[in-house]
Short mmCIF file of C-alpha atoms and ligand atoms in Angstrom, two decimals:
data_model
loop_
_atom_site.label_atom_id
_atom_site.label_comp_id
_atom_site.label_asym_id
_atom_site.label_seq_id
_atom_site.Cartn_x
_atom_site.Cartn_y
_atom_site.Cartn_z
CA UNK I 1465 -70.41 72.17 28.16
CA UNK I 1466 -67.16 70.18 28.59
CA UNK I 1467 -67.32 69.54 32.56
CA UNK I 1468 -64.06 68.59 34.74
CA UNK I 1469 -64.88 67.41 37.98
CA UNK I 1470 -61.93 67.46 40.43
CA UNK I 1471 -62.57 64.87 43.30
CA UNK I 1472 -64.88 63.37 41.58
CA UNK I 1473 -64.52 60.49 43.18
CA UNK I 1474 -65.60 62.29 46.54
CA UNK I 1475 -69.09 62.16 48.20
CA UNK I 1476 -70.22 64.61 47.14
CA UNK I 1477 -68.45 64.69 43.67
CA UNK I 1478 -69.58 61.02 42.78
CA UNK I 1479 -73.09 62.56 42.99
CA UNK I 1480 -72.03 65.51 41.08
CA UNK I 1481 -70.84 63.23 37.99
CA UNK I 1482 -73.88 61.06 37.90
CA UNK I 1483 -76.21 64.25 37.39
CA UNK I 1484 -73.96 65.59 34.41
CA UNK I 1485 -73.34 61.95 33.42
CA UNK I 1486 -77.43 62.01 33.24
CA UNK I 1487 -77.45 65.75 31.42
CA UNK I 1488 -76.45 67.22 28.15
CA UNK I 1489 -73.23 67.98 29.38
CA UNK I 1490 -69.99 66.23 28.83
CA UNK I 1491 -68.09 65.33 31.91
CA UNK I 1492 -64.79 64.42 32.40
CA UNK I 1493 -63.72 62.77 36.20
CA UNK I 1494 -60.24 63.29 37.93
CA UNK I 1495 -59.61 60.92 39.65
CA UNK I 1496 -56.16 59.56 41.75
CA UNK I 1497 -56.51 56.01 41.23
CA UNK I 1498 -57.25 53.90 38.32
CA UNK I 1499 -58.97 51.46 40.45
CA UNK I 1500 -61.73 54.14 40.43
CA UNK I 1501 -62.20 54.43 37.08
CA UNK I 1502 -64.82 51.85 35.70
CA UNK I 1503 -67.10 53.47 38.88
CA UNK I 1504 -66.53 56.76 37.05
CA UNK I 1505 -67.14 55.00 33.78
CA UNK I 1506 -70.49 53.66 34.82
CA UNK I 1507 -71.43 57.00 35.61
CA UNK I 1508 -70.99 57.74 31.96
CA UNK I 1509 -68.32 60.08 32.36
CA UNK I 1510 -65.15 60.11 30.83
CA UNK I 1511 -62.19 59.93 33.05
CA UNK I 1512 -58.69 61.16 33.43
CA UNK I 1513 -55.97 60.08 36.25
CA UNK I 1514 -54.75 63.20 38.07
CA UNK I 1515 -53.08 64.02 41.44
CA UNK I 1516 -53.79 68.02 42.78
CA UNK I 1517 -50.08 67.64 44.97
CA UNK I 1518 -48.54 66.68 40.73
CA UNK I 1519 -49.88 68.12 37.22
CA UNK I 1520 -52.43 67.83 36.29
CA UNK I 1521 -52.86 70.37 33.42
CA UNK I 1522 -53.71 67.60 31.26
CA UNK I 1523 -56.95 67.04 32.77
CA UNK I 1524 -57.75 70.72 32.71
CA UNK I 1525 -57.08 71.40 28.89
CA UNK I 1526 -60.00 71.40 26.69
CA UNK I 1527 -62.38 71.91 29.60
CA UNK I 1528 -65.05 74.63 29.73
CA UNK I 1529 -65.63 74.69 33.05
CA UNK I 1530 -63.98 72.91 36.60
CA UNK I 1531 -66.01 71.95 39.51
CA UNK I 1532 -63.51 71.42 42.53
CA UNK I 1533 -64.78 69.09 44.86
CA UNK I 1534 -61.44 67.80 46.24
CA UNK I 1535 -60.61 67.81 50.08
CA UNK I 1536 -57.78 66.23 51.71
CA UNK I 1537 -59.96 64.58 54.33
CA UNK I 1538 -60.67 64.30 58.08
CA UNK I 1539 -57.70 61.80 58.60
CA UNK I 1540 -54.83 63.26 57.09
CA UNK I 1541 -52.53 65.93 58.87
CA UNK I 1542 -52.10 69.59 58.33
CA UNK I 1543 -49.67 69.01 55.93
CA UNK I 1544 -52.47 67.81 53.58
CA UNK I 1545 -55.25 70.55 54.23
CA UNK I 1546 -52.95 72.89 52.84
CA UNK I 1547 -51.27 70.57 50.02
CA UNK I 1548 -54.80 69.79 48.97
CA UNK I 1549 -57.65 72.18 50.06
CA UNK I 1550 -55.33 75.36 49.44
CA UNK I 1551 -52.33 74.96 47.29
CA UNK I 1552 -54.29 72.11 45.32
CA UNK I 1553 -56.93 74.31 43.91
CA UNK I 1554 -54.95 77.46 43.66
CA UNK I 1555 -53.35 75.20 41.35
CA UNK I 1556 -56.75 73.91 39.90
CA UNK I 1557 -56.97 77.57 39.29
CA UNK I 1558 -53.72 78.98 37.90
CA UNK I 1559 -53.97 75.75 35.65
CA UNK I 1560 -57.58 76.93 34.53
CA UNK I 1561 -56.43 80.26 34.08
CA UNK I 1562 -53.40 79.62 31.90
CA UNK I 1563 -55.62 77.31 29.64
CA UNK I 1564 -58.21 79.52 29.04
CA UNK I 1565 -60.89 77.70 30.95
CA UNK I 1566 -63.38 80.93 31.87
CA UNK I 1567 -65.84 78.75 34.43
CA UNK I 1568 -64.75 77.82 38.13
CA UNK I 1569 -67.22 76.42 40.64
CA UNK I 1570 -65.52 76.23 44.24
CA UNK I 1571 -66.97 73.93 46.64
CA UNK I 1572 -65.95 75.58 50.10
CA UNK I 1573 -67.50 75.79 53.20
CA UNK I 1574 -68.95 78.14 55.69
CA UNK I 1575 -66.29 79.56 57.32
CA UNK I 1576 -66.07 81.32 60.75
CA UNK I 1577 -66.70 84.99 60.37
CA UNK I 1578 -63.54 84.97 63.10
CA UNK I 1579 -61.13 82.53 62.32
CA UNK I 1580 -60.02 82.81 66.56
CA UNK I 1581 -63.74 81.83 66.84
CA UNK I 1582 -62.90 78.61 65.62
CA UNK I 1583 -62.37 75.27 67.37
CA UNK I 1584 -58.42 74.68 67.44
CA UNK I 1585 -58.13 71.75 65.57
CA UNK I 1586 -60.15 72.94 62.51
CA UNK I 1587 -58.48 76.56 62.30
CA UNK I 1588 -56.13 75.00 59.51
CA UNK I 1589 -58.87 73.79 57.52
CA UNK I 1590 -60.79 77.02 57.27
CA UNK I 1591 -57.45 79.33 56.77
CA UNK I 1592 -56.78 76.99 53.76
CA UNK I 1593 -60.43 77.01 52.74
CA UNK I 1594 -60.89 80.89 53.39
CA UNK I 1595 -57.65 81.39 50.94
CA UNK I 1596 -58.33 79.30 48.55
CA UNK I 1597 -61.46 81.07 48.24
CA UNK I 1598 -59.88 84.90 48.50
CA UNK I 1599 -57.62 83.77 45.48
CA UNK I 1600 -60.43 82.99 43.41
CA UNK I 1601 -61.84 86.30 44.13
CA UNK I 1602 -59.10 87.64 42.95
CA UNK I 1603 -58.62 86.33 39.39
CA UNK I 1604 -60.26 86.86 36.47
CA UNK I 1605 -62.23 83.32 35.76
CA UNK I 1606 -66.47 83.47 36.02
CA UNK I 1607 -66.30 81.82 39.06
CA UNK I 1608 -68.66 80.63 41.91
CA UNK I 1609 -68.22 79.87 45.76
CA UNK I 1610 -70.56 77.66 47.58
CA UNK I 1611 -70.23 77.81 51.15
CA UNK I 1612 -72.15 74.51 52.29
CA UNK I 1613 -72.67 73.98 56.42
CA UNK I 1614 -71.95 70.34 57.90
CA UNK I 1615 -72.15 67.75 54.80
CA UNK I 1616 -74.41 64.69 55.63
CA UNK I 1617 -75.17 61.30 53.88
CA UNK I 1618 -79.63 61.71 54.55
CA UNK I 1619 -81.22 61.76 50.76
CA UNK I 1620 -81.64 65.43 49.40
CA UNK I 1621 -84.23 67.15 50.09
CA UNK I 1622 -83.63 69.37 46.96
CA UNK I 1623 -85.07 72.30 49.59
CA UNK I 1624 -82.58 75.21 51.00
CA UNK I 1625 -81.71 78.44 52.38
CA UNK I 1626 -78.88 79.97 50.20
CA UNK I 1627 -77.67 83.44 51.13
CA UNK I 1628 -73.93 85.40 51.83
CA UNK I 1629 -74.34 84.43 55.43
CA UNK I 1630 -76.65 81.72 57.32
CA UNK I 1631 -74.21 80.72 60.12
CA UNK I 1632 -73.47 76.85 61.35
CA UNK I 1633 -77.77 76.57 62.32
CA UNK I 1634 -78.00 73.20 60.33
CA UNK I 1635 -76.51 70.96 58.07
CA UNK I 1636 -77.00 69.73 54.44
CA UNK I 1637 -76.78 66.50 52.55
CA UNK I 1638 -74.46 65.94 50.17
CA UNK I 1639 -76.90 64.70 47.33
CA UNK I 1640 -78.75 68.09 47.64
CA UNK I 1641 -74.51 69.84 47.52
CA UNK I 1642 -74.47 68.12 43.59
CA UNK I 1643 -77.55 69.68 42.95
CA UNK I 1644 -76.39 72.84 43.76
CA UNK I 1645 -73.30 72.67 42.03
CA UNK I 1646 -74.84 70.70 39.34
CA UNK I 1647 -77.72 73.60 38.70
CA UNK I 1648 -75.27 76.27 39.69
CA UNK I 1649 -72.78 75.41 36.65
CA UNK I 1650 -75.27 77.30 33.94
CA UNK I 1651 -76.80 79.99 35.84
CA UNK I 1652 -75.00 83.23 35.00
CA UNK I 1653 -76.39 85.29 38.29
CA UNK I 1654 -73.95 83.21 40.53
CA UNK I 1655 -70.82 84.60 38.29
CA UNK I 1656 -68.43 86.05 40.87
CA UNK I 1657 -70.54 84.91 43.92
CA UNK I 1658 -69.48 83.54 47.05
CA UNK I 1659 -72.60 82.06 48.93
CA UNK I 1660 -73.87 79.73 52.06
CA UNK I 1661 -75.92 76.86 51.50
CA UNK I 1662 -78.16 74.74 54.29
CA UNK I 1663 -81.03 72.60 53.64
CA UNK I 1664 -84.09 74.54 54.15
CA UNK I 1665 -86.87 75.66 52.28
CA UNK I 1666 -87.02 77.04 49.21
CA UNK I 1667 -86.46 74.72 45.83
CA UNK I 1668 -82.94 74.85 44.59
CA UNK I 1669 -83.17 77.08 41.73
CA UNK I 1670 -85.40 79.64 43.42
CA UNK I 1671 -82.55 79.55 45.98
CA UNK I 1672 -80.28 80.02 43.40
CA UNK I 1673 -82.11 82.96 41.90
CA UNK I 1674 -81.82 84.86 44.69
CA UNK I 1675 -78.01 84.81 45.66
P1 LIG N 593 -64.55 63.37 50.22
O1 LIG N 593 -65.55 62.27 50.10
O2 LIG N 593 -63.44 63.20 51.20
O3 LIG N 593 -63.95 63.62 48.76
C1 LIG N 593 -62.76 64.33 48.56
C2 LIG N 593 -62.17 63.88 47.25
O4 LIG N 593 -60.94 64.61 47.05
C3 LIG N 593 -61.84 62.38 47.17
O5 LIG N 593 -62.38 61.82 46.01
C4 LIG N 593 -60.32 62.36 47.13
O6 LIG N 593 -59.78 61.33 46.31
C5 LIG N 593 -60.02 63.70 46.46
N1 LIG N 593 -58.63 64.06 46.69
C6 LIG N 593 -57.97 64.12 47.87
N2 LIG N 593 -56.67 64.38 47.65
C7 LIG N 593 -56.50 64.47 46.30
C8 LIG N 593 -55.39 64.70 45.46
N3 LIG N 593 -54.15 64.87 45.94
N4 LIG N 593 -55.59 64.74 44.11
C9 LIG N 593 -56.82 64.56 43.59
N5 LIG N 593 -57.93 64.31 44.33
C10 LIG N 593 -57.76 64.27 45.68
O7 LIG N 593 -65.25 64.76 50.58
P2 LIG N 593 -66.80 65.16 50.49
O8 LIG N 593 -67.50 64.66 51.66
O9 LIG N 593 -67.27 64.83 49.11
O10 LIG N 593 -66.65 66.73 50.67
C11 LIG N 593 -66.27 67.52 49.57
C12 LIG N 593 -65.75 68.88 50.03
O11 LIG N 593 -66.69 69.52 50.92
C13 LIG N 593 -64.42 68.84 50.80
O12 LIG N 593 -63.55 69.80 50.26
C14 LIG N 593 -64.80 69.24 52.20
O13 LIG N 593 -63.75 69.96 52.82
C15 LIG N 593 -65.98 70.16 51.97
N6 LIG N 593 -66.87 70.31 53.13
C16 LIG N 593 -67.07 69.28 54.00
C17 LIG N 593 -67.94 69.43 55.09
C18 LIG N 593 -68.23 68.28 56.01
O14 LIG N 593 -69.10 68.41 56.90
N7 LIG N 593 -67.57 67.15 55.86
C19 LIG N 593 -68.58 70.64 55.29
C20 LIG N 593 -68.38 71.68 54.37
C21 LIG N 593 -67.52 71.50 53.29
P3 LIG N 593 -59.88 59.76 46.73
O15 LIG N 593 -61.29 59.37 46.41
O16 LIG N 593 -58.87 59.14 45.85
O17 LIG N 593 -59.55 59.68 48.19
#
């Protein structure tokens, strides 16, 4: 499959591109800055330059599937979360849509069942997060929604609990994230699935099997 990662030069999504980098897939890395690029190239991916707040459609064409792993950050404003974590891949989206790419894998996070639950300062983040999300829902693309808790730099596990709702009880690191997304990409039960993911104890694909 021809595989566009979208913040692929991300935490997680560095991770992401060296596991389809290492598989039978052929990837293809957005990333902002061409300073980046020969780090994307040594992950044997192909790469493209592409900003989610410009177009990018010509990253998206001739893909078969998009992985979104873009996030504005912890240290930018408001402004951002919504330029990036919302309108940024509704646009991802749209631009999928309108180029006939049929597979969409939406890194997310778990969101707060009540969004007044939510600390203050992070109510932004999950609104933008939570529509992003509800858009997907609502098109027409084979598309999947992992939900991951708190995102930390331990080595994976490759052991967790995957289910509609698990709640903020733990975390997850963001090697055992790729994995997910990375094994999630091919298996057709996930189609149209919006799930939470925490490290915990079963392997990943019997995790996956059972969403
Ligand atoms: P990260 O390291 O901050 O990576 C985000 C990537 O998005 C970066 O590569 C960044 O590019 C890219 N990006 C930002 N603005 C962009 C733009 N305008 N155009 C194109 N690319 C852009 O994040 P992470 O730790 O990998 O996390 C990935 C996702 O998980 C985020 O969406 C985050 O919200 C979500 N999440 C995080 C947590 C947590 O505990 N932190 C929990 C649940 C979910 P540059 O490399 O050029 O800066």
């Amino acid at each position: 499959m021809k595989v566009l990662v979208i913040g692929a030069n991300g935490q997680v999504g560095k991770q992401l591109v060296e596991l389809l980098g290492k598989s039978e897939h052929e990837v293809t890395a957005m990333v902002r800055d061409t300073d980046q690029i020969p780090t994307m190239e040594k992950l044997s991916a192909k790469t493209v330059t592409g900003n989610l707040e410009k177009d990018f459609s010509h990253a998206v064409a001739g893909a078969d599937a998009v992985i979104f792993t873009a996030g504005s950050g912890a240290h930018t404003g408001y402004d951002k979360t919504i330029l990036i974590d919302q309108e940024g891949a509704i646009k991802a989206m749209d631009t999928a849509k309108s180029l006939g790419v049929k597979r969409f894998i939406m890194l997310s996070s778990i969101i707060p069942k009540r969004l007044a639950d939510a600390p203050e300062s992070m109510k932004p983040y999950y609104a933008a997060k939570n529509r992003a999300d509800e858009y997907l829902k609502g098109t027409n693309l084979d598309y999947t929604i992992v939900r991951p808790g708190r995102l930390t730099n331990e080595p994976g596990s490759g052991k967790i609990d995957a289910a509609v709702s698990l709640g903020y009880k733990s975390s997850i690191p963001r090697a055992d994230v790729a994995h997910v997304l990375f094994e999630t990409l091919e298996q057709e039960n996930t189609y149209s699935k919006t799930f939470e993911i925490l490290s915990g104890d079963d392997s990943i694909s019997k995790a996956l099997r059972n969403v």
